[in-house]
CSV table of C-alpha atoms and ligand atoms in Angstrom, one decimal:
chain,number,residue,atom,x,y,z
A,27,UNK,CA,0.0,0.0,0.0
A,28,UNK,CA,1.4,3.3,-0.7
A,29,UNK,CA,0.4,6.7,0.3
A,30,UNK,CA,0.4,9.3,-2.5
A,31,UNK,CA,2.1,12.4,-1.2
A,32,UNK,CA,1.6,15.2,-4.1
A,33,UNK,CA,0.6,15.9,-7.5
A,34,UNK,CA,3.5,16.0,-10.3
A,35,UNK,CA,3.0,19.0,-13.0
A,36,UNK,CA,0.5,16.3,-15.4
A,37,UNK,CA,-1.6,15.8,-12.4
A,38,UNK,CA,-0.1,12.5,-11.9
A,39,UNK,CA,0.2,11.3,-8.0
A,40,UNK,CA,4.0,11.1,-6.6
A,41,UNK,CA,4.7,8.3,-4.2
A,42,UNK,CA,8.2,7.1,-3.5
A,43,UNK,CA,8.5,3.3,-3.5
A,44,UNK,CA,12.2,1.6,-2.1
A,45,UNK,CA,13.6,5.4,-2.6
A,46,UNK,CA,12.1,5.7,-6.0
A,47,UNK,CA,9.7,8.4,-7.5
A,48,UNK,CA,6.7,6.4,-8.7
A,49,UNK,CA,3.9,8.4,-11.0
A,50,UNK,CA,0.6,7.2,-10.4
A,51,UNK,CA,-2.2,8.5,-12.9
A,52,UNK,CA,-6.0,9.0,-11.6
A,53,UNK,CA,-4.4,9.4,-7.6
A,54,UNK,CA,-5.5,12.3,-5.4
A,55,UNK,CA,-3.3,13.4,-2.5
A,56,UNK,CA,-3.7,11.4,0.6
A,57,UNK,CA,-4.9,8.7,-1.1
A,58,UNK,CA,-3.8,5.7,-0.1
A,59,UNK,CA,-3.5,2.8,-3.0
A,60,UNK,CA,-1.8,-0.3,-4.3
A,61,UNK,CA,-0.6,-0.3,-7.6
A,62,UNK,CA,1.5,-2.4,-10.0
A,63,UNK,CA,4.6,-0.6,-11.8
A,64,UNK,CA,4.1,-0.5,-15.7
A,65,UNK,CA,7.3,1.4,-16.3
A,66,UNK,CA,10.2,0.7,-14.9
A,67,UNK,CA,12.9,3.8,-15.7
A,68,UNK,CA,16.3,4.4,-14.7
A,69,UNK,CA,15.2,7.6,-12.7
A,70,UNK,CA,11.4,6.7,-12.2
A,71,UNK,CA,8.7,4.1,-12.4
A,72,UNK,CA,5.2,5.1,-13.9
A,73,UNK,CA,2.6,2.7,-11.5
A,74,UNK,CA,-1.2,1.8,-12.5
A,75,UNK,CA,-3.8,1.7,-9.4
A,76,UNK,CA,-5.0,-1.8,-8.2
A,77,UNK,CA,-7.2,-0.6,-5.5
A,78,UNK,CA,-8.3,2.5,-3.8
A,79,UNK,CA,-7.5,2.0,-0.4
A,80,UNK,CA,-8.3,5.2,0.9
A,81,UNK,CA,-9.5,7.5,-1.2
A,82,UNK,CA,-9.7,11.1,-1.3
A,83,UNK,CA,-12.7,13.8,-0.1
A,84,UNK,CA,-12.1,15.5,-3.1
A,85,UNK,CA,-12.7,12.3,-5.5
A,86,UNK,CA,-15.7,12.6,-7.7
A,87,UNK,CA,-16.1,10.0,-10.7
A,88,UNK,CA,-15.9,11.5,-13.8
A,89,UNK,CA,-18.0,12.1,-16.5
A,90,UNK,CA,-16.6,11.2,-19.2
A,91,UNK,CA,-16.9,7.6,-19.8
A,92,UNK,CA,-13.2,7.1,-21.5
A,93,UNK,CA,-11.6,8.6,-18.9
A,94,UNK,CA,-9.5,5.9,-17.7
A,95,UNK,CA,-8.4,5.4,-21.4
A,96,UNK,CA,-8.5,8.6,-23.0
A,97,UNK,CA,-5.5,10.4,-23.2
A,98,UNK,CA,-7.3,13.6,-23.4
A,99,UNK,CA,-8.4,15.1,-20.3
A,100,UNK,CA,-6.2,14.6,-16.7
A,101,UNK,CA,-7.6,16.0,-13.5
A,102,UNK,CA,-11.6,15.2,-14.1
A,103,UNK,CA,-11.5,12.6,-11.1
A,104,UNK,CA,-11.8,15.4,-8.8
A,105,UNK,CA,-14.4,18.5,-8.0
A,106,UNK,CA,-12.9,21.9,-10.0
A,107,UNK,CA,-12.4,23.4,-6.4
A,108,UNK,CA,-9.2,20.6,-6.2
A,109,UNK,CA,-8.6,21.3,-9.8
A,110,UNK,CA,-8.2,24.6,-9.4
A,111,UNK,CA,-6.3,24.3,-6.2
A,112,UNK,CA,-4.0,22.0,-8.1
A,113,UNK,CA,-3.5,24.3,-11.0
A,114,UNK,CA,-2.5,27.3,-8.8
A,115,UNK,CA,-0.2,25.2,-6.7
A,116,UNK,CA,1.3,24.0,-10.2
A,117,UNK,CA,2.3,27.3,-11.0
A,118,UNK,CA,3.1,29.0,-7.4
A,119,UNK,CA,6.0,25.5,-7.1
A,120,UNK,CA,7.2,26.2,-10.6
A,121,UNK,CA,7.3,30.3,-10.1
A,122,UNK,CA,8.7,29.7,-7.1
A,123,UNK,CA,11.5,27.2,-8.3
A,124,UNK,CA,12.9,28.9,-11.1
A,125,UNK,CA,11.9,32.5,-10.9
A,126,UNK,CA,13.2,34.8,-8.4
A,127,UNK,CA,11.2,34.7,-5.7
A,128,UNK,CA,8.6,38.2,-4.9
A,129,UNK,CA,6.3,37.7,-7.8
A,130,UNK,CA,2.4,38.4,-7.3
A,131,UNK,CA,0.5,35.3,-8.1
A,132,UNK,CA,-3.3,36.0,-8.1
A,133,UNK,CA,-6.1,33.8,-7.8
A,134,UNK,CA,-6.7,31.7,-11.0
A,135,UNK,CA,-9.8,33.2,-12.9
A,136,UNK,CA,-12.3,30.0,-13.7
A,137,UNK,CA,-13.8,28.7,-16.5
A,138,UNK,CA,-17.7,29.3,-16.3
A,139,UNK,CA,-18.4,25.9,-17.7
A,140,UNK,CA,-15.8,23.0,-16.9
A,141,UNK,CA,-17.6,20.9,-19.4
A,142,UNK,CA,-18.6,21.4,-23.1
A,143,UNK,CA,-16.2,24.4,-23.8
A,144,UNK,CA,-13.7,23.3,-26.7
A,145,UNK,CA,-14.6,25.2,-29.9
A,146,UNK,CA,-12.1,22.9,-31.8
A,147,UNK,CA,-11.5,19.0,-31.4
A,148,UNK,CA,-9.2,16.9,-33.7
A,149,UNK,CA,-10.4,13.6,-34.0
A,150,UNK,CA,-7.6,10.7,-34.6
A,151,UNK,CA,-9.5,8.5,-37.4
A,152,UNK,CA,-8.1,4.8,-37.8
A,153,UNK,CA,-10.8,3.0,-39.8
A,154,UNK,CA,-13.2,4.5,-36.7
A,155,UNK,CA,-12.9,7.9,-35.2
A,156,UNK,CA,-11.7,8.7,-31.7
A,157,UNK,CA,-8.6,10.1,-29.7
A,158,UNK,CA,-5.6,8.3,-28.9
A,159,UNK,CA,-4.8,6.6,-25.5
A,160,UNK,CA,-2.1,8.6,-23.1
A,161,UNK,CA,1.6,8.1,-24.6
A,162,UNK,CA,0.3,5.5,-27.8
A,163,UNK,CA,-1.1,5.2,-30.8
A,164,UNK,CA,-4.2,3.3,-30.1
A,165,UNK,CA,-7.0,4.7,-30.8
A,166,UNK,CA,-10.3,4.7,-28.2
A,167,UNK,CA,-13.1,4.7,-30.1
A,168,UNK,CA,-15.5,7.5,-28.8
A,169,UNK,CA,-19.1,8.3,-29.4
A,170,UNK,CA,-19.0,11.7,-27.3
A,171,UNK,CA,-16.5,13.9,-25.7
A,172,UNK,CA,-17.8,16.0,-22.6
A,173,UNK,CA,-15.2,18.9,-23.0
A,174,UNK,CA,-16.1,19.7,-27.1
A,175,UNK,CA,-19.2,21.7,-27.4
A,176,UNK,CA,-21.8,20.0,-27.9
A,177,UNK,CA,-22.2,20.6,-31.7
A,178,UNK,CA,-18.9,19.2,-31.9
A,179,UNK,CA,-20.8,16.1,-30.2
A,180,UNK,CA,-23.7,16.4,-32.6
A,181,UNK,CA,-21.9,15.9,-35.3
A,182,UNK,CA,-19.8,12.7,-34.6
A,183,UNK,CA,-22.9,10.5,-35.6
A,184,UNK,CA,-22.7,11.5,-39.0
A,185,UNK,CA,-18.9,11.6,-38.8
A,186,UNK,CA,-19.0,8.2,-38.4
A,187,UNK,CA,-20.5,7.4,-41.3
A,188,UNK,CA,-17.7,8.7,-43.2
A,189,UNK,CA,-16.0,5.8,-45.6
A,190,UNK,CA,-12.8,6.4,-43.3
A,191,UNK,CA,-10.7,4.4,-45.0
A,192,UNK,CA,-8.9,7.1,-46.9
A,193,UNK,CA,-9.4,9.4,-43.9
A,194,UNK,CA,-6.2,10.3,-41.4
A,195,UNK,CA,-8.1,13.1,-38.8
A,196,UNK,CA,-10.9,14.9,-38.1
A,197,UNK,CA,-10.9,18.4,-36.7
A,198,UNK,CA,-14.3,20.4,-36.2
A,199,UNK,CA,-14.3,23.8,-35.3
A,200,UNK,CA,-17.3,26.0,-33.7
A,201,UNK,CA,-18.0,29.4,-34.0
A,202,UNK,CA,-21.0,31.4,-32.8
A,203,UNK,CA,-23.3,27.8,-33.3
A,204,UNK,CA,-22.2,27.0,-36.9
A,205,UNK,CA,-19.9,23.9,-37.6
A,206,UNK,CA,-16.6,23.6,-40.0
A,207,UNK,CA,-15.5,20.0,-40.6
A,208,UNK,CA,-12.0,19.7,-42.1
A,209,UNK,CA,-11.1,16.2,-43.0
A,210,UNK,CA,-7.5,15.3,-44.0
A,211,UNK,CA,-7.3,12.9,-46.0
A,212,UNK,CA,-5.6,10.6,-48.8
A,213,UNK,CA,-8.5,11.4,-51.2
A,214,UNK,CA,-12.0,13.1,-52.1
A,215,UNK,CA,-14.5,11.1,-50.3
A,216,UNK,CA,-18.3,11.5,-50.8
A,217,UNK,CA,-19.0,14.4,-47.7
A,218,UNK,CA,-22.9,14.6,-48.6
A,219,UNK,CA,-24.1,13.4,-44.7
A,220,UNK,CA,-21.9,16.2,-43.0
A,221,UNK,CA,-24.4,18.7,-44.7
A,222,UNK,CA,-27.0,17.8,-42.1
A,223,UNK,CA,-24.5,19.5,-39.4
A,224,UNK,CA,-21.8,21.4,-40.8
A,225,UNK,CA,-22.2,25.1,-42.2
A,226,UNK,CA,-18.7,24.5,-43.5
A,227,UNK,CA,-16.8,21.7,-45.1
A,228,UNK,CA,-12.9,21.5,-46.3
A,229,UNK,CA,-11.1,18.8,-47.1
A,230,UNK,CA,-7.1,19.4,-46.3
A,231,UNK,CA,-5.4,17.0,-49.0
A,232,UNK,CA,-1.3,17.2,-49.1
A,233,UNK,CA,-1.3,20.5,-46.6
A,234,UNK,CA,-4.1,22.0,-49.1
A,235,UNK,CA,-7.5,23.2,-47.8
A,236,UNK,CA,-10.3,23.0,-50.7
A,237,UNK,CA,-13.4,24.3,-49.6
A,238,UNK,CA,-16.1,21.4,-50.5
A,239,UNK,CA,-19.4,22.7,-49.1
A,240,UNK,CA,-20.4,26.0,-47.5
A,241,UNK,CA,-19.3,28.8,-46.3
A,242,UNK,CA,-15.5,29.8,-46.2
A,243,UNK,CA,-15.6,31.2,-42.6
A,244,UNK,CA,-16.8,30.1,-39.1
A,245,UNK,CA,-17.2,33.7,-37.2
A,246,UNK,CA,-16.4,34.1,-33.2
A,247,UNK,CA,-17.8,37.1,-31.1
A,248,UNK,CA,-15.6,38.6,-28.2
A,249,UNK,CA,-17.4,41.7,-26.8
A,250,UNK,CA,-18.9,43.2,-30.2
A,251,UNK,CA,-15.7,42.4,-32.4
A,252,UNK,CA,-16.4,40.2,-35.0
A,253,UNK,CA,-14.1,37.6,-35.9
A,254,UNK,CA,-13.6,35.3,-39.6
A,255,UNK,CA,-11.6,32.2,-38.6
A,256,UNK,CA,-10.0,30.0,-41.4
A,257,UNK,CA,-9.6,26.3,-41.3
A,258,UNK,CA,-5.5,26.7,-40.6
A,259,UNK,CA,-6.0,29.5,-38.6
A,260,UNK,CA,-5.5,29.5,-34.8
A,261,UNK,CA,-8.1,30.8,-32.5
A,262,UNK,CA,-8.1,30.5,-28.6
A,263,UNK,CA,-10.1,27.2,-27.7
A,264,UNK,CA,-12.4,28.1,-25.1
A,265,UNK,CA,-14.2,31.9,-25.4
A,266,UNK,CA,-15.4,31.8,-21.9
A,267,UNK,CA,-12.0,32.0,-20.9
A,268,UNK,CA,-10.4,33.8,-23.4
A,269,UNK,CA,-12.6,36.7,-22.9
A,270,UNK,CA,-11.9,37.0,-19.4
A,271,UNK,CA,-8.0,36.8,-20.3
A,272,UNK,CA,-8.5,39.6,-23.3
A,273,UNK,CA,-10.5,41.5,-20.8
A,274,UNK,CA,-7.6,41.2,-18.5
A,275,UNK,CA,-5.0,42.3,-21.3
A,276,UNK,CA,-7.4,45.6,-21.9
A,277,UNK,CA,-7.4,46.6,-18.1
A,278,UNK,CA,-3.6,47.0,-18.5
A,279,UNK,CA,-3.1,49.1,-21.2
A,280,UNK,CA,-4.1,52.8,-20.8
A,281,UNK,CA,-5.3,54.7,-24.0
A,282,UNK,CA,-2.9,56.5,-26.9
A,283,UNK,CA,-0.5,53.4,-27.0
A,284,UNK,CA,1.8,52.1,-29.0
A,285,UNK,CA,1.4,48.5,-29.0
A,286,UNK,CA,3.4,45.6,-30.8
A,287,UNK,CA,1.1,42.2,-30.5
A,288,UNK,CA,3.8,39.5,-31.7
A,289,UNK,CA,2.2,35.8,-32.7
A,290,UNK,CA,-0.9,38.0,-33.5
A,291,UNK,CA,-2.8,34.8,-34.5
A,292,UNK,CA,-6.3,36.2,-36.6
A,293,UNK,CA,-5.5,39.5,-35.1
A,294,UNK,CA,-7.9,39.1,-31.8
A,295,UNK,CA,-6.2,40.4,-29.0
A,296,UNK,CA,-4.5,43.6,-31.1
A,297,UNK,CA,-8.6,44.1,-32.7
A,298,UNK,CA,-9.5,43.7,-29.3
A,299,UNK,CA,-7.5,45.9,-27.2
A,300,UNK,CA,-7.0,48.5,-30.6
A,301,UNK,CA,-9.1,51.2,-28.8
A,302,UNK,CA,-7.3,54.5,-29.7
A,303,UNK,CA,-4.1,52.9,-29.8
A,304,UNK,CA,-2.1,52.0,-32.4
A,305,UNK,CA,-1.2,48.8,-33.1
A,306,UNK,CA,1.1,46.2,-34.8
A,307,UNK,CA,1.0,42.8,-35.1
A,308,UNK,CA,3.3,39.7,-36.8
A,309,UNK,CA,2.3,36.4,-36.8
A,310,UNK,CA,4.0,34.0,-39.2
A,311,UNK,CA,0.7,31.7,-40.4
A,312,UNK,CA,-0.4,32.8,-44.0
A,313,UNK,CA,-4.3,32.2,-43.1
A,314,UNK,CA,-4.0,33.5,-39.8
A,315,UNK,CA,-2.7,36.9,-41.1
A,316,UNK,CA,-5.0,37.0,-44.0
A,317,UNK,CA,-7.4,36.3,-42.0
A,318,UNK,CA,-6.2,39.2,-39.7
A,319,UNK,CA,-6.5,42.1,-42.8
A,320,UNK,CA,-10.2,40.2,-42.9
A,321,UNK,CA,-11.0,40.9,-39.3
A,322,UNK,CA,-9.3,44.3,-39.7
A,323,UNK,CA,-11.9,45.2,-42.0
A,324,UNK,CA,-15.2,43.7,-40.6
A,325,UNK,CA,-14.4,45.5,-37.6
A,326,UNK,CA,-13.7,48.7,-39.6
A,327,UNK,CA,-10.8,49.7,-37.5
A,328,UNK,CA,-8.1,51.6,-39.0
A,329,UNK,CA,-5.4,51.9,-36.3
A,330,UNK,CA,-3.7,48.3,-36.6
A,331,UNK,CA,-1.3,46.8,-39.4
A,332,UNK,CA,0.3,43.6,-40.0
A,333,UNK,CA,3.2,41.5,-41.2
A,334,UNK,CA,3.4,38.0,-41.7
A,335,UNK,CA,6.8,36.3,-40.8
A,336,UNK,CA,8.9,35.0,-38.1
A,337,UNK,CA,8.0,37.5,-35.0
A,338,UNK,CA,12.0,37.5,-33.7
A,339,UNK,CA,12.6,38.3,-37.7
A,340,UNK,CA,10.3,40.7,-38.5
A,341,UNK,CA,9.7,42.8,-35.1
A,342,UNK,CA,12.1,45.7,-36.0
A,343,UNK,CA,11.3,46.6,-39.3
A,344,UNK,CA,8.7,48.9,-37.9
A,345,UNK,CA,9.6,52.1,-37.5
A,346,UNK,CA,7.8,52.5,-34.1
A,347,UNK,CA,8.8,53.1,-30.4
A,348,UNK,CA,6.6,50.5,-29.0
A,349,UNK,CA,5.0,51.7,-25.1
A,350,UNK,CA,3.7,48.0,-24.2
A,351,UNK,CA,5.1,44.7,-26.5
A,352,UNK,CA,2.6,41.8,-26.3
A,353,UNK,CA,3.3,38.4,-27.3
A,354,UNK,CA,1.4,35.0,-27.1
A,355,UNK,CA,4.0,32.6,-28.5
A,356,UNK,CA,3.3,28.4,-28.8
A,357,UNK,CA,4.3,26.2,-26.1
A,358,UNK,CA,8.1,26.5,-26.8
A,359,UNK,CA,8.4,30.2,-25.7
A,360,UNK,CA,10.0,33.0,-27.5
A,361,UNK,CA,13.7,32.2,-28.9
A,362,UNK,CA,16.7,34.2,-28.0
A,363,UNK,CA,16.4,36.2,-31.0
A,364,UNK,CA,13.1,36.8,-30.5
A,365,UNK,CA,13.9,37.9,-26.5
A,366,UNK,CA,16.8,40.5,-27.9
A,367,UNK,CA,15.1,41.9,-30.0
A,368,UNK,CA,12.3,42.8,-27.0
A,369,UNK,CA,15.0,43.9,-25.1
A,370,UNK,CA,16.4,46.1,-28.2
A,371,UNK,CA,13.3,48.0,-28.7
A,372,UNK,CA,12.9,48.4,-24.6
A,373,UNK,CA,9.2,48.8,-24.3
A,374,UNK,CA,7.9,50.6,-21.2
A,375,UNK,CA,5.3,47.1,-20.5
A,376,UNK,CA,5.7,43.7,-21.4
A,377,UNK,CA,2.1,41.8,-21.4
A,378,UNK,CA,3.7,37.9,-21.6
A,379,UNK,CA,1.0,35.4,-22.9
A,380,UNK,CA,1.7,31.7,-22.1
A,381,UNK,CA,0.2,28.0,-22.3
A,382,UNK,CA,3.4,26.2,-21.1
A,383,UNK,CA,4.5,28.0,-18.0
A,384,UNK,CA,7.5,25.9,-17.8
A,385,UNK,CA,9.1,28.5,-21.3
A,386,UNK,CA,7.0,31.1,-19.8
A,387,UNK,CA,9.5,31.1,-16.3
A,388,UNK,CA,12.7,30.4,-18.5
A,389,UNK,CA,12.1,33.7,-20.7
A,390,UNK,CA,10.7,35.8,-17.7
A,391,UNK,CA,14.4,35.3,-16.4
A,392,UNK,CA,16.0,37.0,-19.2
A,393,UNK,CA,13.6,39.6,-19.6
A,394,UNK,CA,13.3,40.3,-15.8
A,395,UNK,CA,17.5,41.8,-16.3
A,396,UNK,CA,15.4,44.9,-17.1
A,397,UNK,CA,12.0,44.3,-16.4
A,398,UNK,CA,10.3,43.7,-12.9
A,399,UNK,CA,7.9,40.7,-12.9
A,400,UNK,CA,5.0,43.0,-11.5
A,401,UNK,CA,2.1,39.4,-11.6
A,402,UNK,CA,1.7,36.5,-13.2
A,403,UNK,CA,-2.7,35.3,-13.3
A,404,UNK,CA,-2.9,31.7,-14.1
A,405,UNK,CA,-6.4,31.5,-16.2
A,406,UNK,CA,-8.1,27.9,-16.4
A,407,UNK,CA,-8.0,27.2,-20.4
A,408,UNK,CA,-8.2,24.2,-20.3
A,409,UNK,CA,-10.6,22.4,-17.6
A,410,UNK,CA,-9.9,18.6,-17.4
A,411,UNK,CA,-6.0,18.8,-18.0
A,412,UNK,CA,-3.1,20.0,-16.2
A,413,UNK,CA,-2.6,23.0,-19.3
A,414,UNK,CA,-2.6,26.3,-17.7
A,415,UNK,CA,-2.7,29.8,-19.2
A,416,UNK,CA,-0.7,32.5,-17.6
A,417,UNK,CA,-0.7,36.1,-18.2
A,418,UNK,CA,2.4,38.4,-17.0
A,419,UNK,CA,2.5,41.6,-16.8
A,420,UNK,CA,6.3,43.3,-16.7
A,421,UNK,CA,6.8,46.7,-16.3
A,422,UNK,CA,10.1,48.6,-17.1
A,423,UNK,CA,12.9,48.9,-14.2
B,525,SAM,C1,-1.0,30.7,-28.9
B,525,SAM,S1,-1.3,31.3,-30.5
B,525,SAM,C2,-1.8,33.0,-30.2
B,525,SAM,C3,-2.6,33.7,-31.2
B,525,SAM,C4,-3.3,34.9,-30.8
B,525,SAM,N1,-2.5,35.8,-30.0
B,525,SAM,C5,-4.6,34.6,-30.1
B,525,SAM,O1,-4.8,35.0,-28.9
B,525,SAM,O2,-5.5,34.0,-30.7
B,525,SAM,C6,0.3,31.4,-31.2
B,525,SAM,C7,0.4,32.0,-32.6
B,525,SAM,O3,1.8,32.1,-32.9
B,525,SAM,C8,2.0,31.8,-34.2
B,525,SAM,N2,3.4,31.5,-34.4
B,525,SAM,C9,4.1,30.4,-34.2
B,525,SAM,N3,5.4,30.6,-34.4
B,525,SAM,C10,5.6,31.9,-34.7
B,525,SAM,C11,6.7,32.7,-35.1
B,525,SAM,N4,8.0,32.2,-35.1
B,525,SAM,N5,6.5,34.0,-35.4
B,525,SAM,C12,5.3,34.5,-35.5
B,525,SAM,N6,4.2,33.8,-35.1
B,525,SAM,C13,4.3,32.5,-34.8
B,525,SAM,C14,1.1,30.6,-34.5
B,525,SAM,O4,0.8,30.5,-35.8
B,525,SAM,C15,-0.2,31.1,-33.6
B,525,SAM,O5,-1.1,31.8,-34.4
């Protein structure tokens, strides 16, 4: 029996067996289990639950019926107080190990709706459709999925009756209650049953999107700005949250600014925040910027221009003095290039976007040689897995 003494940063219970760090998935703290070792590694052993031999207060059984094979989701074997709890101890441990310490962490700002949020799921298709099981390529075959909104989940009944033979993934997208489907596959297959459920149909055949039914857009709504959002373009996952991170972003920055938004995406949070500022953004997908000019236009705002390209690449060909730079890179951070180049055009704020705090810590470091770290808010993205978003907020020394 072995008692599980903490949560690792994928939600995975820590207990140390002969000396050894064992992960144990599905494993609360305090709870007391006995497990068999899956993995053996030469610094760790991943372990599997036998029995629950004391379990935790804070255990609820999840909804989703896949849980314990589904890859997907991490922490939804315990009420969203705990998950919450867990998610702002994740980031306090990790600020506190490799950041200097002093940094304001506030509360994390919740998700209004822990289930049914996604706007976009891709669906792993091997002769059925589903996602894949944690660390593998097997594929669990799934008839719902209680984190995709719930047209998403309306639609995977005629999904299925796809030939899927030729077909490699899925992905649906949801915008303002209209569906796009975009099927990669090998070849045209015969899409007539989607049009009882998609407004929008593409088929993405060797990195090409042809539009096959619809219309070319899905359209999202964040406070009155209107937004057109391409099959290959990126757009925040869950709007609940988003808009209380956007919101967030606006609060900081004071009127007649000069902003630079870097991995601009469709142009949402520079639209967003464009006020009477002026604003600049780079973002290096082709639909995403074009889409950007779009969303420019539909909003009829005038004050905001864009490049496409490499952000670390392209950030100083403006002639501006930027007051406040923004950026809102992927998982793996901003490069060094990228990081000089901030430091080059010295901004009076830095607004520091993240998904992966883990990059997020590493480049606070360099940037806080000239910037102080004023607060970091952790925002719950994601409900169900261990993802956090974080917004900083650095202010010049
Ligand atoms: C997390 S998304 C943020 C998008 C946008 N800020 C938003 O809120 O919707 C990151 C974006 O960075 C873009 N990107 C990735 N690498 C880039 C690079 N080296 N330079 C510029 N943009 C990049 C991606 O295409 C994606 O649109």
């Amino acid at each position: 029996m072995y008692k599980i003494e903490s949560l690792d940063h994928y939600a995975r219970g820590i207990c140390k067996i002969d000396g050894k760090i064992t992960f144990i998935e599905n494993t609360l703290k305090g709870e007391e289990v006995d497990i068999k070792i899956i993995k053996e590694k030469k610094n760790f052993n991943l372990g599997k639950v036998l029995n629950y031999i004391k379990k935790s207060n804070d255990r609820i059984s999840p909804k989703c019926p896949y849980y314990d094979v589904c890859g997907g989701c991490n922490i939804m074997h315990t009420n969203y107080i705990n998950e919450l709890a867990f998610k702002e101890e994740k980031i306090k441990n990790i600020v506190s190990k490799y950041l200097s310490n002093g940094v304001k962490i506030n509360e994390i700002v919740k998700c209004d709706n822990r289930f049914f949020y996604r706007n976009k799921v891709s669906f792993q298709v091997k002769e059925n459709l589903g996602f894949y099981k944690t660390n593998s390529y097997e594929l669990v075959n799934i008839d719902k999925c209680v984190i995709a909104n719930e047209i998403i989940n309306d639609s995977i009944k005629y999904l299925k009756k796809l030939d899927l033979k030729y077909v490699n993934k899925i992905i649906c997208k949801v915008g303002l209650g209209e569906l796009m489907v975009i099927i990669d596959a090998d070849r045209v297959i015969d899409i007539d049953i989607l049009k009882k459920c998609a407004s929008s149909i593409y088929l993405k055949i060797n990195d090409e999107y042809i539009l096959l039914y619809g219309k070319k857009y899905i359209y999202e709504d964040l406070d009155g700005y209107k937004f057109a959002i391409s099959p290959d373009s990126f757009f925040q996952t869950n709007i609940n949250t988003c808009l209380k991170l956007y919101r967030k972003i606006k609060d900081y920055i004071k009127d007649n600014k000069n902003i630079l938004d870097l991995y601009c995406g469709t142009g949402s949070i520079g639209i967003f925040i464009s006020g009477n500022n002026s604003v600049k953004g780079v973002e290096i997908n082709k639909s995403s910027i074009l889409d950007a000019i779009y969303n420019k236009k539909l909003n009829k705002i005038k004050n905001i221009d864009f490049i496409c390209g490499d952000s670390g690449k392209n950030m100083l060909k403006f002639k501006d003095n930027f007051d406040v730079i923004i950026v809102d890179p992927p998982r793996n951070g901003l490069n060094n290039e990228t990081l000089n180049n901030i430091l080059k055009l010295n901004p009076k704020e830095i607004i520091y976007v993240s998904c992966e705090p883990m990059t997020m810590v590493r480049d606070l470091n360099v940037l806080s040689e000239n910037y102080k770290v004023c607060e970091i808010t952790p925002f719950d993205m994601f409900p169900n897995t261990y993802h956090i978003e974080c917004l900083t907020y650095l202010v010049k020394m």
